[in-house]
mmCIF file of C-alpha atoms in Angstrom:
data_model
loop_
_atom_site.group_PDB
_atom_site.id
_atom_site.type_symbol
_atom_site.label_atom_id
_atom_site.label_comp_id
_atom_site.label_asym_id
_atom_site.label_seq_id
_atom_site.Cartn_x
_atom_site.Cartn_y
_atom_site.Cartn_z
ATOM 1 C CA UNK A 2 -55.076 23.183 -61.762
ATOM 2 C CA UNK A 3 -58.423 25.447 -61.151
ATOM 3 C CA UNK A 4 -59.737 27.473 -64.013
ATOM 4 C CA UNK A 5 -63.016 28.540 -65.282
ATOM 5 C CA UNK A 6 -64.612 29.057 -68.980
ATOM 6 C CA UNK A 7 -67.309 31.109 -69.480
ATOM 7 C CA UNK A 8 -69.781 31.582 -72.890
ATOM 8 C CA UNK A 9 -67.904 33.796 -75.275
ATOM 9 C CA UNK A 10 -69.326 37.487 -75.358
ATOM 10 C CA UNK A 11 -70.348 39.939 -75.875
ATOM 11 C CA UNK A 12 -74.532 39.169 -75.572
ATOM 12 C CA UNK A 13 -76.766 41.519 -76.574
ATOM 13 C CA UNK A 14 -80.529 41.543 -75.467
ATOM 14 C CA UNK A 15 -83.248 43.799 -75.824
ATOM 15 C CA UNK A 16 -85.175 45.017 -72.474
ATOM 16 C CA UNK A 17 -86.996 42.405 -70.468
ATOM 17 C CA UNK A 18 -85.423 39.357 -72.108
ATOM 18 C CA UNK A 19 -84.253 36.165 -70.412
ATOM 19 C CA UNK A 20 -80.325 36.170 -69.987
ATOM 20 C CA UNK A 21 -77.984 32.785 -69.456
ATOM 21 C CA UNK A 22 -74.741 33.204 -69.215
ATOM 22 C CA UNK A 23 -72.744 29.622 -68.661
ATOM 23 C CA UNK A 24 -70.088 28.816 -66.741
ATOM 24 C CA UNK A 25 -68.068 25.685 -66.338
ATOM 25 C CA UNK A 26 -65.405 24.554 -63.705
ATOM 26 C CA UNK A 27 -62.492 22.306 -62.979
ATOM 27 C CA UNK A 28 -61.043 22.270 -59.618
ATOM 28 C CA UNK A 29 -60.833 18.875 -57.102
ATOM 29 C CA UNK A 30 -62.764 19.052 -54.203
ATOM 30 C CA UNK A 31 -65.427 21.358 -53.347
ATOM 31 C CA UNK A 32 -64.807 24.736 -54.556
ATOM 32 C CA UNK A 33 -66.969 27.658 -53.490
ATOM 33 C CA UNK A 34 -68.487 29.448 -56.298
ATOM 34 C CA UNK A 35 -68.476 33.112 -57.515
ATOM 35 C CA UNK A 36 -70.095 35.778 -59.778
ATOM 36 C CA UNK A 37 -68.917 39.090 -59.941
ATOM 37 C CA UNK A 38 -70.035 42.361 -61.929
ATOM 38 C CA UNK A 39 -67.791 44.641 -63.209
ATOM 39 C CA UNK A 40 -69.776 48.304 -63.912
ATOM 40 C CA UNK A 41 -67.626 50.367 -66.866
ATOM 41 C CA UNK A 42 -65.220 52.189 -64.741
ATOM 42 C CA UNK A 43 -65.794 51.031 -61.452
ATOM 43 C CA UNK A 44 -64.101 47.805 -59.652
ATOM 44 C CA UNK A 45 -65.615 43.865 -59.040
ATOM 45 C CA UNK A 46 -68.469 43.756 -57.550
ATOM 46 C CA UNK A 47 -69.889 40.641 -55.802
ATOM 47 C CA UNK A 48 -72.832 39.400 -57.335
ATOM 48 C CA UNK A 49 -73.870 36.050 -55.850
ATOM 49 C CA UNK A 50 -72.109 33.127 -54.400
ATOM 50 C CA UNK A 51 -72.759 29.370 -53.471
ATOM 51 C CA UNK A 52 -70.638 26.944 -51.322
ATOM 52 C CA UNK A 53 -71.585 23.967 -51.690
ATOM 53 C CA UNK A 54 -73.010 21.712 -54.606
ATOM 54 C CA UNK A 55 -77.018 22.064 -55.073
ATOM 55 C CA UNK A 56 -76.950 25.860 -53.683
ATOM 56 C CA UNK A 57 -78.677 28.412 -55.132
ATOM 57 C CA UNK A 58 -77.384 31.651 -55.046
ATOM 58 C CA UNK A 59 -79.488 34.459 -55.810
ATOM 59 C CA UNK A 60 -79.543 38.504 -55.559
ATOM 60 C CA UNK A 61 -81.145 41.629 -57.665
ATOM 61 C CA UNK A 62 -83.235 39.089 -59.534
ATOM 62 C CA UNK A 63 -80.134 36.653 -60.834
ATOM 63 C CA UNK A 64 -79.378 33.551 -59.922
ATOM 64 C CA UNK A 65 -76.775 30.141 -60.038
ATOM 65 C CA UNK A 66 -77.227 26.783 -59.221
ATOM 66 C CA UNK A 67 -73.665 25.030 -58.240
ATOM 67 C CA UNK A 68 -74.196 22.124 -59.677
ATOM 68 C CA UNK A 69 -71.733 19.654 -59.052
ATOM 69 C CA UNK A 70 -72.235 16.828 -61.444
ATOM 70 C CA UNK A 71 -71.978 18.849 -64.354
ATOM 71 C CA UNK A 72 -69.966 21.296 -62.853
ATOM 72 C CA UNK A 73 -71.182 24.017 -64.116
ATOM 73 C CA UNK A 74 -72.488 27.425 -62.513
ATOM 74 C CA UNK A 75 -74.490 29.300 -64.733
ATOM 75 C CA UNK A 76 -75.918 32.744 -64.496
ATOM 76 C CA UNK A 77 -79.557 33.327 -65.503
ATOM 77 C CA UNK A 78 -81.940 36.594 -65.313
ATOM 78 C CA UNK A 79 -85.640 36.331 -65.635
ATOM 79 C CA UNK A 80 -86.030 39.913 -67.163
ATOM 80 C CA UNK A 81 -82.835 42.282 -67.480
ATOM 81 C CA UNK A 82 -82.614 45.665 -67.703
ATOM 82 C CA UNK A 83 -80.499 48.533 -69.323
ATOM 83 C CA UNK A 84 -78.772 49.221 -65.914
ATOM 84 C CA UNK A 85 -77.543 45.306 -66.226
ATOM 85 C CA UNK A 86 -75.465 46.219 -69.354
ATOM 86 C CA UNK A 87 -72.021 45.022 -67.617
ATOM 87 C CA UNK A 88 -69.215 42.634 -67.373
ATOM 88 C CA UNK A 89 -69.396 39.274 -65.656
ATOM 89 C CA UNK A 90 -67.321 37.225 -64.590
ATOM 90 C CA UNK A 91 -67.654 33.977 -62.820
ATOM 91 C CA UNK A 92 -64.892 32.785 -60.398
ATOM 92 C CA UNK A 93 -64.006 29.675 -58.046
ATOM 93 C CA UNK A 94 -61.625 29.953 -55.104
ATOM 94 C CA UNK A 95 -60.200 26.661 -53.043
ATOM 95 C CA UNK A 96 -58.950 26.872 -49.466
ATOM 96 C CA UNK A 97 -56.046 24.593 -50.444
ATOM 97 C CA UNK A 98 -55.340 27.809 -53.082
ATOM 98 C CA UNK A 99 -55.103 30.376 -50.240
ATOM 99 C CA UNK A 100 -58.466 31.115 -51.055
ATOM 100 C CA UNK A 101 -57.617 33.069 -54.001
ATOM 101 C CA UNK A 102 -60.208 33.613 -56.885
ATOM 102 C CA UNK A 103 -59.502 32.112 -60.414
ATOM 103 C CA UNK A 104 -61.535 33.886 -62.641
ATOM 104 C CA UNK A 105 -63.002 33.055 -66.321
ATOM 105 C CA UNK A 106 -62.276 35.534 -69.325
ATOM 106 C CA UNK A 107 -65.454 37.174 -68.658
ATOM 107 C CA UNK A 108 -68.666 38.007 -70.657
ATOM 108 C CA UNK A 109 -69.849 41.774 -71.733
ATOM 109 C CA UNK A 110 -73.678 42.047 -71.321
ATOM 110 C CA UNK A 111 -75.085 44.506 -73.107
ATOM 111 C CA UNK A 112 -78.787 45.265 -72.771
ATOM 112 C CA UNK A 113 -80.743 47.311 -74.961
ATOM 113 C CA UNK A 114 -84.234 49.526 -74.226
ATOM 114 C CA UNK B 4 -68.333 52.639 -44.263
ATOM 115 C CA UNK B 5 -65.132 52.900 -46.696
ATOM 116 C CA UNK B 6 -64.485 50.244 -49.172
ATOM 117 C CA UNK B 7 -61.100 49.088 -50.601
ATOM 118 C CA UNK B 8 -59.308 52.131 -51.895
ATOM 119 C CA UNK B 9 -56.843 52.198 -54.548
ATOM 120 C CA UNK B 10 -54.565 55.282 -55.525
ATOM 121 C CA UNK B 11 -53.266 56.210 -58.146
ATOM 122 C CA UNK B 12 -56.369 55.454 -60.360
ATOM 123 C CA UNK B 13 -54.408 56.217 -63.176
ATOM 124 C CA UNK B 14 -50.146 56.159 -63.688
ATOM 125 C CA UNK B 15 -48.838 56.287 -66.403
ATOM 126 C CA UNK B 16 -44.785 55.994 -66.723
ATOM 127 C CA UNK B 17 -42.328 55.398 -69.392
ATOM 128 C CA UNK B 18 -40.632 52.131 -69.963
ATOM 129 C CA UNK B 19 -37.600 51.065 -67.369
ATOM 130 C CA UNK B 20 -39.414 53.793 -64.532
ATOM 131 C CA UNK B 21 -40.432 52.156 -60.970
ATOM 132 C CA UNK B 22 -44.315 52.762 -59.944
ATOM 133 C CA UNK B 23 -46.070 51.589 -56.635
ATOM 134 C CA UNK B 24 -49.748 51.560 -56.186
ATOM 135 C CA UNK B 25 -51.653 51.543 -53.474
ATOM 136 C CA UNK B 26 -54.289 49.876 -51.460
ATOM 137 C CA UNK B 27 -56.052 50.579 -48.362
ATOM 138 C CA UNK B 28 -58.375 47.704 -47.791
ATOM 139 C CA UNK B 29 -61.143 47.380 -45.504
ATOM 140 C CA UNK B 30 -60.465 48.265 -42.069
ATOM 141 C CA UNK B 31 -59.798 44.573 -39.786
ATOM 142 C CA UNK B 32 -59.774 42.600 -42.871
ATOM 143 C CA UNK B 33 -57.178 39.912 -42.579
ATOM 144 C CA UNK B 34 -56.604 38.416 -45.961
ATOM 145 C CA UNK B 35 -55.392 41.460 -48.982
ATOM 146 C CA UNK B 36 -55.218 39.870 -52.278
ATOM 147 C CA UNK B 37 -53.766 41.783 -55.947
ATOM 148 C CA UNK B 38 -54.954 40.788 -58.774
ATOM 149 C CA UNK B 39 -53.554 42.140 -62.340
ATOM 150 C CA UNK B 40 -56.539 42.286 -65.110
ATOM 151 C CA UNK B 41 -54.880 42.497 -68.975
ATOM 152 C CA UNK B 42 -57.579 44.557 -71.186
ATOM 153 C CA UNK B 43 -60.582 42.252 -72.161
ATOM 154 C CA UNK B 44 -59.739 39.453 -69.806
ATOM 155 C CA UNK B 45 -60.308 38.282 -66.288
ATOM 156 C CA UNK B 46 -58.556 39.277 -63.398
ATOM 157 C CA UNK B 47 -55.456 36.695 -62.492
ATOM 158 C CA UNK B 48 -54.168 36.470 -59.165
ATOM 159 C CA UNK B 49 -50.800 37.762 -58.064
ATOM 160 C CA UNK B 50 -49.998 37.364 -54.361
ATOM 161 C CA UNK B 51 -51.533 36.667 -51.008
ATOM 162 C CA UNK B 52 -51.013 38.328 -47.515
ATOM 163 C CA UNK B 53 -52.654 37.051 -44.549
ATOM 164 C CA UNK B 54 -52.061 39.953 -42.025
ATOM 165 C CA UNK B 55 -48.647 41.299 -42.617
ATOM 166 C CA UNK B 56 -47.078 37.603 -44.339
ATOM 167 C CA UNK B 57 -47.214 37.152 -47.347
ATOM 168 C CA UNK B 58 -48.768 33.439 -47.966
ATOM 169 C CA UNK B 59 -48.074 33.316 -51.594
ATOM 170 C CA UNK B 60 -46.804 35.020 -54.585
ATOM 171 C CA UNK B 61 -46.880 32.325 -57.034
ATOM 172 C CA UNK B 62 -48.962 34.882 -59.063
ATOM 173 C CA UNK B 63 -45.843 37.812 -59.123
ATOM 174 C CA UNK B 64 -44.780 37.289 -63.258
ATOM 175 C CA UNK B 65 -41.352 38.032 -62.389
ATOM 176 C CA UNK B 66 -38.626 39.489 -59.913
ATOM 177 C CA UNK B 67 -39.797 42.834 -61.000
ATOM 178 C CA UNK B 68 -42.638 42.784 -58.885
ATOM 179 C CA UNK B 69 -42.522 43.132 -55.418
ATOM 180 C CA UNK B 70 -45.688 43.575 -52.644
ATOM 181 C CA UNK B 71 -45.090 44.271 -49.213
ATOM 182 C CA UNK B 72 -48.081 44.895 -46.115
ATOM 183 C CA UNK B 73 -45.641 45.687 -43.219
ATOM 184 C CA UNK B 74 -48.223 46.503 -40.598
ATOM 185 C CA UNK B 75 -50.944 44.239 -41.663
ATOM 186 C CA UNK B 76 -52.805 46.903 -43.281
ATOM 187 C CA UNK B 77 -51.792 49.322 -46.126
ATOM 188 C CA UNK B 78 -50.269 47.422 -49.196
ATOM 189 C CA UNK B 79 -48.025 48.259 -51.933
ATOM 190 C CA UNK B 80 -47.282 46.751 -55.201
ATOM 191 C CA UNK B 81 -44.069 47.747 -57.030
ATOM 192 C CA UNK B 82 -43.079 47.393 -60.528
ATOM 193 C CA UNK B 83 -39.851 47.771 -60.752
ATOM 194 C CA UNK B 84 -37.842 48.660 -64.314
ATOM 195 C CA UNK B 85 -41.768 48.659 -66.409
ATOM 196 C CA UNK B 86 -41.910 46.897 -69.349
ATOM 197 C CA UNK B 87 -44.665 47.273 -71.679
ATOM 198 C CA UNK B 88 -46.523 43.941 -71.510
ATOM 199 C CA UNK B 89 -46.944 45.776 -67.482
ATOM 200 C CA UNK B 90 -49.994 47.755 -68.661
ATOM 201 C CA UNK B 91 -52.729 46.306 -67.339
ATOM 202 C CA UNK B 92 -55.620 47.217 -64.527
ATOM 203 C CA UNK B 93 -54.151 46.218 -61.043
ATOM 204 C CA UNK B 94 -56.904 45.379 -58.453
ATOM 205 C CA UNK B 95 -56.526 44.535 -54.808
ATOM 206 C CA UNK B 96 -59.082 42.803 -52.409
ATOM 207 C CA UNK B 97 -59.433 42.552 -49.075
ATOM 208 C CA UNK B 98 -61.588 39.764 -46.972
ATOM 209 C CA UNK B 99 -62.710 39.334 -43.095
ATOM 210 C CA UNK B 100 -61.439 36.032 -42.379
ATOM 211 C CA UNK B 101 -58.450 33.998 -42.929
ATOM 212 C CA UNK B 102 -57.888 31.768 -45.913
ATOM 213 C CA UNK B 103 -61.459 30.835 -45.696
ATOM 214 C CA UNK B 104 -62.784 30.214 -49.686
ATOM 215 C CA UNK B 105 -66.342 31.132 -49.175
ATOM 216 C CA UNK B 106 -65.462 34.263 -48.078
ATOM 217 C CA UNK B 107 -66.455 36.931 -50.405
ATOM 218 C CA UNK B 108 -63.561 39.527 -51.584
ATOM 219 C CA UNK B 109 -64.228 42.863 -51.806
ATOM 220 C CA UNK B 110 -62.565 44.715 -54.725
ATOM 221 C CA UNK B 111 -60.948 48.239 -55.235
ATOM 222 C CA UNK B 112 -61.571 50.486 -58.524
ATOM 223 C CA UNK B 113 -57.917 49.447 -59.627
ATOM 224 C CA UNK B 114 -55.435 51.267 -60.827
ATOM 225 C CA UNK B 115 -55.198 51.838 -64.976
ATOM 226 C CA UNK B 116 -50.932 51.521 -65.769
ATOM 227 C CA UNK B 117 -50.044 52.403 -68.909
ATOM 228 C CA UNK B 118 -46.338 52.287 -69.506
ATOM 229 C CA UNK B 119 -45.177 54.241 -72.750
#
């Protein structure tokens, strides 16, 4: 079946460090690609996505490459920020799964001035 | 415009009572997923409606738990006879198009059920 495993937490940077946060698949075929954020107290958020193997999905500075022969989907930050302290999770979904999400255990980011 | 609304945000009820939560989800969105999310792990997947069928409830842990969208839009989840393993965050999501996988979901705050 689909799952996802993500890089144990919690990670702890100071201000204006360089985050990676790795994710792995396993799912046959071509599964679109997820990562969400999770603010404390408020619901999933969308954070990027990619489709397709060799997209780059990007937004507020982070970004994933679905990369397909290692399948692997990892989430990297140039320079995070206190307001980036947060949970992430990445997530696949499969149309031959009803497009539902299957999500990894997550990973608590917690960024320090 | 509104985004997926849950209600209660918080229940809590006393083992062997019957709860249903709530979602509205984003007005013309076809697909409603729930999702139940134990405390420090990832949200796992619970049932499927496309519209007002339900496509799949492989996710429902047992015959306890029962989901219904009769007109396509509002959705309920029901826990009958709560247990304690119950308590967990409940989220639903709601997408624009049907079954399609790159479609992004868009999640609720969730409801927080603690059962006593």
């Amino acid at each position: 079946g689909n799952s996802v495993t993500q890089m144990e937490g919690p990670v702890t940077l100071s201000e204006e460090a360089f985050l990676t946060i790795n994710c792995t698949y396993t799912a046959t075929g071509y599964p679109s690609l997820f990562w969400y954020v999770q603010y404390p107290g408020e619901g999933l958020q969308l954070l990027l996505k990619a489709t397709k193997a060799d997209d780059k999905g990007s937004n507020k500075g982070f970004e994933a490459t679905y990369r397909k022969e290692t399948t692997s989907f990892h989430l990297e930050k140039g320079s995070v920020q206190v307001s980036d302290s947060a949970v992430y999770f990445c997530a696949l979904s499969r149309e031959t799964s009803g497009s539902r999400l299957t999500f990894g255990e997550g990973t608590q980011l917690t960024v320090n001035p | 415009g509104a985004g997926v609304s849950q209600s209660p945000r918080y229940k809590v009820a006393k083992r062997g009572q019957d709860v249903a939560l709530r979602c509205d989800p984003i007005s013309g969105h076809v697909s409603l997923f729930w999702y139940q999310q134990a405390l420090g792990q990832g949200p796992e997947f619970l049932t499927y409606f496309q519209n007002e069928a339900q496509l799949d409830k492989s996710g429902l842990p047992s015959d306890r738990f029962f989901a219904e969208r009769p007109e396509g839009s509002v959705s309920t989840l029901k826990i009958q006879r709560t247990q304690q393993e119950d308590s967990a965050v409940y989220l639903c999501a709601s997408s624009q198009e049907r079954g399609y996988s790159n479609q992004p979901q868009h999640f609720g705050d969730g409801t927080r059920l603690s059962i006593l």
